[in-house]
CSV table of C-alpha atoms in Angstrom, one decimal:
chain,number,residue,atom,x,y,z
A,290,UNK,CA,-2.4,-2.5,15.1
A,291,UNK,CA,-0.2,-2.4,18.3
A,292,UNK,CA,0.3,1.1,19.5
A,293,UNK,CA,3.9,2.4,19.4
A,294,UNK,CA,3.2,5.7,21.0
A,295,UNK,CA,0.7,6.4,24.1
A,296,UNK,CA,0.9,9.9,25.8
A,297,UNK,CA,-0.4,8.2,28.9
A,298,UNK,CA,3.1,7.3,29.4
A,299,UNK,CA,4.7,10.6,28.7
A,300,UNK,CA,5.0,13.6,31.0
A,301,UNK,CA,2.4,16.2,30.1
A,302,UNK,CA,5.0,18.8,29.3
A,303,UNK,CA,6.7,16.6,26.6
A,304,UNK,CA,3.6,15.2,25.0
A,305,UNK,CA,3.1,17.6,22.1
A,306,UNK,CA,6.8,17.3,21.2
A,307,UNK,CA,6.9,13.6,21.2
A,308,UNK,CA,3.8,13.4,19.1
A,309,UNK,CA,4.9,15.9,16.6
A,310,UNK,CA,8.2,14.0,16.3
A,311,UNK,CA,6.7,10.6,15.7
A,312,UNK,CA,4.4,12.2,13.1
A,313,UNK,CA,6.9,14.0,11.2
A,314,UNK,CA,9.5,11.1,11.2
A,315,UNK,CA,7.2,8.4,10.1
A,316,UNK,CA,4.2,10.0,8.2
A,317,UNK,CA,4.3,13.4,7.2
A,318,UNK,CA,5.6,16.8,8.3
A,319,UNK,CA,2.5,19.0,9.5
A,320,UNK,CA,1.7,21.6,12.1
A,321,UNK,CA,-0.6,20.0,14.9
A,322,UNK,CA,-2.7,22.1,16.9
A,323,UNK,CA,-4.1,20.1,19.9
A,324,UNK,CA,-7.3,21.6,21.2
A,325,UNK,CA,-7.0,20.4,25.3
A,326,UNK,CA,-4.1,21.6,27.5
A,327,UNK,CA,-1.2,19.3,27.7
A,328,UNK,CA,-2.5,17.5,30.8
A,329,UNK,CA,-5.7,16.5,29.1
A,330,UNK,CA,-4.1,15.7,25.8
A,331,UNK,CA,-4.4,12.0,24.8
A,332,UNK,CA,-2.8,10.4,21.7
A,333,UNK,CA,-2.5,6.7,20.8
A,334,UNK,CA,-0.8,5.8,17.5
A,335,UNK,CA,0.2,2.5,15.9
A,336,UNK,CA,2.6,2.7,12.8
A,337,UNK,CA,3.2,0.1,10.1
A,338,UNK,CA,4.5,-0.5,6.8
A,339,UNK,CA,3.5,-2.5,3.8
A,340,UNK,CA,6.3,-2.5,1.3
A,341,UNK,CA,6.2,1.3,0.1
A,342,UNK,CA,3.1,1.8,1.8
A,343,UNK,CA,3.1,3.6,5.5
A,344,UNK,CA,0.3,3.1,8.0
A,345,UNK,CA,-0.8,5.3,10.8
A,346,UNK,CA,-3.8,4.4,13.1
A,347,UNK,CA,-4.4,6.8,15.5
A,348,UNK,CA,-7.0,7.6,18.4
A,349,UNK,CA,-6.8,11.2,20.2
A,350,UNK,CA,-8.2,14.1,21.7
A,351,UNK,CA,-9.6,16.8,19.5
A,352,UNK,CA,-7.1,18.2,16.9
A,353,UNK,CA,-6.4,20.3,13.8
A,354,UNK,CA,-3.7,19.1,11.5
A,355,UNK,CA,-2.4,21.5,8.8
A,356,UNK,CA,-0.2,20.9,5.8
A,357,UNK,CA,1.1,24.5,5.2
A,358,UNK,CA,2.2,25.8,1.8
A,359,UNK,CA,5.7,25.9,2.9
A,360,UNK,CA,5.6,22.3,3.9
A,361,UNK,CA,3.9,21.2,0.7
A,362,UNK,CA,6.5,23.0,-1.2
A,363,UNK,CA,9.3,21.4,0.3
A,364,UNK,CA,8.0,17.8,-0.2
A,365,UNK,CA,10.8,15.4,-1.5
A,366,UNK,CA,8.6,12.3,-1.9
A,367,UNK,CA,5.1,13.2,-3.2
A,368,UNK,CA,2.5,11.0,-1.6
A,369,UNK,CA,-1.1,10.6,-1.7
A,370,UNK,CA,-2.9,10.1,1.7
A,371,UNK,CA,-6.0,7.7,2.3
A,372,UNK,CA,-7.9,8.8,5.4
A,373,UNK,CA,-10.6,6.3,6.7
A,374,UNK,CA,-13.1,7.6,9.4
A,375,UNK,CA,-13.7,4.7,12.0
A,376,UNK,CA,-16.0,6.3,14.4
A,377,UNK,CA,-17.1,10.0,14.7
A,378,UNK,CA,-16.7,12.8,12.1
A,379,UNK,CA,-14.0,14.7,10.7
A,380,UNK,CA,-13.4,17.4,7.9
A,381,UNK,CA,-10.9,17.2,5.1
A,382,UNK,CA,-10.0,20.4,3.0
A,383,UNK,CA,-7.8,21.0,0.0
A,384,UNK,CA,-7.8,22.6,-3.4
A,385,UNK,CA,-10.8,24.7,-2.3
A,386,UNK,CA,-13.1,21.9,-1.3
A,387,UNK,CA,-14.2,20.7,2.1
A,388,UNK,CA,-15.8,17.2,2.9
A,389,UNK,CA,-17.0,15.7,6.0
A,390,UNK,CA,-16.5,12.2,6.7
A,391,UNK,CA,-18.5,9.8,8.9
A,392,UNK,CA,-18.0,6.3,10.0
A,393,UNK,CA,-17.4,4.0,6.8
A,394,UNK,CA,-16.4,6.9,4.7
A,395,UNK,CA,-12.7,8.0,3.6
A,396,UNK,CA,-11.1,10.6,1.4
A,397,UNK,CA,-7.8,11.3,-0.4
A,398,UNK,CA,-5.6,14.3,-0.2
A,399,UNK,CA,-2.2,15.1,-1.7
A,400,UNK,CA,1.2,16.1,0.1
A,401,UNK,CA,2.2,18.6,-2.5
A,402,UNK,CA,-0.5,20.8,-1.8
A,403,UNK,CA,-1.9,22.4,1.5
A,404,UNK,CA,-4.5,20.7,3.2
A,405,UNK,CA,-6.4,20.9,6.7
A,406,UNK,CA,-7.8,18.0,8.8
A,407,UNK,CA,-10.2,19.0,11.5
A,408,UNK,CA,-11.0,16.4,14.3
A,409,UNK,CA,-13.4,18.5,16.6
A,410,UNK,CA,-14.8,15.2,18.1
A,411,UNK,CA,-11.5,13.6,18.6
A,412,UNK,CA,-9.4,11.2,16.2
A,413,UNK,CA,-10.5,7.6,15.3
A,414,UNK,CA,-8.9,7.3,12.1
A,415,UNK,CA,-6.7,5.2,9.9
A,416,UNK,CA,-4.0,7.2,7.5
A,417,UNK,CA,-2.5,5.2,4.6
A,418,UNK,CA,0.4,6.9,2.6
A,419,UNK,CA,0.8,5.7,-1.0
A,420,UNK,CA,3.9,6.9,-3.0
A,421,UNK,CA,2.2,9.4,-5.7
A,422,UNK,CA,4.3,7.6,-8.4
A,423,UNK,CA,3.0,4.2,-7.7
A,424,UNK,CA,-0.7,5.4,-8.5
A,425,UNK,CA,0.4,6.5,-11.8
A,426,UNK,CA,-2.7,8.8,-12.2
A,427,UNK,CA,-2.9,12.1,-14.0
A,428,UNK,CA,-2.5,15.3,-11.8
A,429,UNK,CA,-6.0,16.7,-12.9
A,430,UNK,CA,-7.7,13.3,-11.6
A,431,UNK,CA,-6.0,13.4,-8.5
A,432,UNK,CA,-6.8,17.2,-7.9
A,433,UNK,CA,-10.5,16.5,-8.9
A,434,UNK,CA,-10.8,13.7,-6.4
A,435,UNK,CA,-9.2,15.2,-3.3
A,436,UNK,CA,-11.3,16.3,-0.4
A,437,UNK,CA,-14.3,14.2,-1.8
A,438,UNK,CA,-16.4,12.0,0.6
A,439,UNK,CA,-16.0,8.4,-0.6
A,440,UNK,CA,-18.0,5.6,0.6
A,441,UNK,CA,-21.4,4.0,0.5
A,442,UNK,CA,-22.5,5.8,-2.8
A,443,UNK,CA,-19.6,4.3,-4.7
A,444,UNK,CA,-19.5,0.3,-4.7
A,445,UNK,CA,-15.8,0.3,-5.2
A,446,UNK,CA,-15.2,2.7,-2.4
A,447,UNK,CA,-17.4,0.5,-0.2
A,448,UNK,CA,-15.2,-2.5,-1.0
A,449,UNK,CA,-12.2,-0.2,-0.5
A,450,UNK,CA,-13.1,1.0,3.0
A,451,UNK,CA,-13.4,-2.8,4.4
A,452,UNK,CA,-10.2,-3.8,2.7
A,453,UNK,CA,-8.1,-0.9,3.6
A,454,UNK,CA,-9.4,-1.0,7.3
A,455,UNK,CA,-8.5,-4.5,7.7
A,456,UNK,CA,-5.2,-3.9,6.1
A,457,UNK,CA,-4.4,-1.2,8.6
A,458,UNK,CA,-5.5,-3.0,11.7
A,459,UNK,CA,-3.8,-6.5,10.8
A,460,UNK,CA,0.0,-6.7,11.9
A,461,UNK,CA,0.0,-10.3,10.1
A,462,UNK,CA,-0.4,-8.3,6.7
A,463,UNK,CA,2.4,-5.9,7.5
A,464,UNK,CA,5.3,-8.7,7.3
A,465,UNK,CA,7.0,-10.9,5.0
A,466,UNK,CA,5.2,-12.7,2.1
A,467,UNK,CA,1.9,-11.2,3.0
A,468,UNK,CA,3.1,-7.7,2.7
A,469,UNK,CA,4.5,-8.4,-0.5
A,470,UNK,CA,1.4,-9.9,-1.8
A,471,UNK,CA,-0.9,-7.0,-0.8
A,472,UNK,CA,1.1,-4.1,-2.3
A,473,UNK,CA,0.0,-4.2,-5.8
A,474,UNK,CA,-3.6,-5.2,-5.1
A,475,UNK,CA,-3.6,-2.0,-2.7
A,476,UNK,CA,-2.3,0.4,-5.4
A,477,UNK,CA,-4.7,-1.1,-7.9
A,478,UNK,CA,-7.9,-0.8,-5.4
A,479,UNK,CA,-7.1,2.7,-4.8
A,480,UNK,CA,-6.5,3.5,-8.5
A,481,UNK,CA,-9.9,1.8,-9.1
A,482,UNK,CA,-11.8,4.0,-6.4
A,483,UNK,CA,-10.3,7.2,-7.8
A,484,UNK,CA,-10.8,6.4,-11.5
A,485,UNK,CA,-14.6,5.2,-11.0
A,486,UNK,CA,-15.3,8.3,-8.8
A,487,UNK,CA,-13.8,10.6,-11.6
A,488,UNK,CA,-16.2,8.8,-14.0
A,489,UNK,CA,-13.6,7.7,-16.5
A,490,UNK,CA,-11.8,4.4,-15.5
A,491,UNK,CA,-9.9,4.4,-18.9
A,492,UNK,CA,-7.9,7.3,-17.6
A,493,UNK,CA,-5.9,5.1,-15.6
A,494,UNK,CA,-5.0,2.6,-18.4
A,495,UNK,CA,-2.4,5.0,-20.2
A,496,UNK,CA,-0.5,6.3,-17.1
A,497,UNK,CA,-0.3,2.7,-15.8
A,498,UNK,CA,1.4,1.3,-18.9
A,499,UNK,CA,3.7,4.4,-19.5
A,500,UNK,CA,5.0,3.9,-15.9
A,501,UNK,CA,5.4,0.2,-16.0
A,502,UNK,CA,9.1,0.3,-16.5
A,503,UNK,CA,9.5,2.8,-13.5
A,504,UNK,CA,7.3,0.7,-11.3
A,505,UNK,CA,9.4,-2.6,-12.3
A,506,UNK,CA,12.8,-1.0,-11.6
A,507,UNK,CA,11.5,0.4,-8.4
A,508,UNK,CA,10.2,-3.1,-7.3
A,509,UNK,CA,13.6,-4.6,-8.2
A,510,UNK,CA,15.4,-2.2,-6.1
A,511,UNK,CA,13.1,-2.9,-3.3
A,512,UNK,CA,13.8,-6.6,-3.3
A,513,UNK,CA,17.4,-6.6,-4.4
A,514,UNK,CA,18.2,-8.5,-1.1
A,515,UNK,CA,15.9,-11.4,-2.0
A,516,UNK,CA,17.8,-14.4,-3.2
A,517,UNK,CA,14.8,-15.8,-5.0
A,518,UNK,CA,14.1,-12.6,-7.0
A,519,UNK,CA,13.3,-13.8,-10.6
A,520,UNK,CA,11.8,-12.6,-13.7
A,521,UNK,CA,8.8,-14.9,-13.1
A,522,UNK,CA,8.3,-13.2,-9.5
A,523,UNK,CA,8.7,-9.7,-10.9
A,524,UNK,CA,6.3,-10.2,-13.7
A,525,UNK,CA,3.6,-11.7,-11.4
A,526,UNK,CA,3.9,-8.7,-9.2
A,527,UNK,CA,2.9,-6.6,-12.0
A,528,UNK,CA,0.3,-8.7,-13.6
A,529,UNK,CA,2.1,-9.2,-16.6
A,530,UNK,CA,3.8,-12.1,-18.4
A,531,UNK,CA,7.6,-13.0,-18.4
A,532,UNK,CA,7.8,-12.2,-22.1
A,533,UNK,CA,6.2,-8.8,-21.6
A,534,UNK,CA,8.4,-8.0,-18.7
A,535,UNK,CA,11.6,-8.6,-20.9
A,536,UNK,CA,9.9,-6.5,-23.7
A,537,UNK,CA,9.5,-3.5,-21.3
A,538,UNK,CA,12.9,-3.9,-20.0
A,539,UNK,CA,14.4,-4.2,-23.4
A,540,UNK,CA,12.9,-0.9,-24.3
A,541,UNK,CA,14.8,0.7,-21.5
A,542,UNK,CA,18.0,-1.0,-22.5
A,543,UNK,CA,18.0,-3.0,-19.5
A,544,UNK,CA,19.3,-6.7,-19.4
A,545,UNK,CA,17.6,-8.1,-16.3
A,546,UNK,CA,20.2,-10.4,-15.0
A,547,UNK,CA,23.0,-7.8,-15.6
A,548,UNK,CA,21.0,-4.9,-14.0
A,549,UNK,CA,20.2,-6.9,-10.6
A,550,UNK,CA,23.8,-8.1,-10.4
A,551,UNK,CA,25.3,-4.7,-10.8
A,552,UNK,CA,22.8,-2.9,-8.2
A,553,UNK,CA,23.5,-5.8,-6.0
A,554,UNK,CA,27.3,-5.4,-6.3
A,555,UNK,CA,26.8,-1.7,-5.7
A,556,UNK,CA,24.9,-2.3,-2.4
A,557,UNK,CA,27.7,-4.8,-1.2
A,558,UNK,CA,30.5,-2.2,-2.3
A,559,UNK,CA,28.8,0.4,-0.1
A,560,UNK,CA,28.2,-1.8,2.8
A,561,UNK,CA,31.7,-3.1,2.7
A,562,UNK,CA,32.9,0.5,2.8
A,563,UNK,CA,31.0,1.6,5.5
A,564,UNK,CA,32.0,2.0,9.3
A,565,UNK,CA,30.3,-1.1,10.4
A,566,UNK,CA,31.4,-3.3,7.7
A,567,UNK,CA,33.3,-5.5,10.1
A,568,UNK,CA,30.5,-6.3,12.2
A,569,UNK,CA,29.7,-9.1,9.5
A,570,UNK,CA,31.6,-11.4,7.5
A,571,UNK,CA,32.1,-10.7,3.8
A,572,UNK,CA,30.1,-13.7,3.1
A,573,UNK,CA,27.3,-12.6,5.0
A,574,UNK,CA,27.4,-9.2,3.5
A,575,UNK,CA,27.2,-11.1,-0.1
A,576,UNK,CA,24.4,-13.2,1.2
A,577,UNK,CA,22.5,-10.2,2.4
A,578,UNK,CA,22.4,-9.1,-1.3
A,579,UNK,CA,21.5,-12.3,-2.8
A,580,UNK,CA,25.0,-13.6,-3.3
A,581,UNK,CA,24.2,-17.1,-2.1
A,582,UNK,CA,27.7,-18.5,-2.9
A,583,UNK,CA,30.7,-16.7,-1.3
A,584,UNK,CA,33.3,-17.8,-4.1
A,585,UNK,CA,31.0,-16.5,-6.8
A,586,UNK,CA,30.5,-13.2,-5.0
A,587,UNK,CA,34.1,-12.6,-4.7
A,588,UNK,CA,34.7,-13.4,-8.4
A,589,UNK,CA,32.1,-11.2,-9.7
A,590,UNK,CA,32.8,-8.3,-7.2
A,591,UNK,CA,36.6,-8.4,-8.4
A,592,UNK,CA,35.5,-8.5,-12.1
A,593,UNK,CA,33.5,-5.3,-11.6
A,594,UNK,CA,35.7,-3.3,-9.5
A,595,UNK,CA,39.1,-4.8,-10.0
A,596,UNK,CA,39.5,-5.8,-6.2
A,597,UNK,CA,38.5,-8.6,-4.2
A,598,UNK,CA,35.7,-7.8,-1.4
A,599,UNK,CA,38.3,-8.3,1.2
A,600,UNK,CA,40.8,-5.7,-0.4
A,601,UNK,CA,38.1,-3.2,-1.1
A,602,UNK,CA,37.1,-3.5,2.5
A,603,UNK,CA,40.6,-3.1,3.8
A,604,UNK,CA,41.1,0.0,1.4
A,605,UNK,CA,38.3,1.7,2.7
A,606,UNK,CA,38.2,0.6,6.6
A,607,UNK,CA,38.0,3.7,8.9
A,608,UNK,CA,39.7,4.6,12.2
A,609,UNK,CA,37.8,4.9,15.3
A,610,UNK,CA,38.1,8.7,15.0
A,611,UNK,CA,36.4,8.5,11.7
A,612,UNK,CA,39.6,8.8,9.3
A,613,UNK,CA,40.3,6.2,6.7
A,614,UNK,CA,43.7,4.1,7.0
A,615,UNK,CA,46.5,5.1,4.7
A,616,UNK,CA,48.9,2.6,2.7
A,617,UNK,CA,52.3,2.6,3.8
A,618,UNK,CA,53.2,4.3,0.3
A,619,UNK,CA,51.0,7.2,1.2
A,620,UNK,CA,52.6,7.6,4.5
A,621,UNK,CA,56.0,7.4,3.2
A,622,UNK,CA,55.1,10.3,0.7
A,623,UNK,CA,53.7,12.6,3.5
């Protein structure tokens, strides 16, 4: 992964703040206690995303990282972190347990509970952030498997270490169709590691099925802009048949075509009323959200909202000062 932050190019007085801001904005809010003085502090960070997964690869001088109780309590997007030790050693502490990681080992920990990461020898580590909802695992299982050394003793964990290390290091897997293709296998592999470590793989099956509808709608929202979004693609991404997909959605009261169209139209309406709406043509905004035919887009937009896309944009356009324009009738009444 190509570095996006290297403190060698940052004045010593600014290094701690720059590193803190990068970690808070891209990964998670934590307290960072660097051991060496600012002039000796060295941090190189690479950042990437694979669908909803976030990846941070870091090499740094000795540091202690703490997720405090206050920060954990304020978490708006609960996550599960996977920390892979590349070289050296580190310590992970959460839920009253501590584990030491060596090369080829990893541990998981949650954002919703305080944790501490000790890197006394420096950092050579991959951090992967998974949405907690995507794993669909019981709370107790996640608590029981946090701060546990995972690696050579668990065959599934050995496989996972190699897989996730390559996922973290490969820029090619972070883009386009490759990224779309590896999201679901990544989630399922981590689920397999945690359930086998817990000793009962069957624990995963119930929560996985019960959250299928939620995961399907989240997937559709994330891919609304793709013109080739289809029932077959959605079903394949979740390892189910098209028939089962429609059964799940029917249970939620969702008609797939209508649901996709209404959410695409809502995104178009939002963009058309924004301050930068005139930087693109109306047809381009429609195409951006999957409406490849401009005439069809205008027709369904007017059916949904009673105004054409152009009329909606004109009605909501803003002055440079930030205020909206007024109709002549409203001006006359003032």
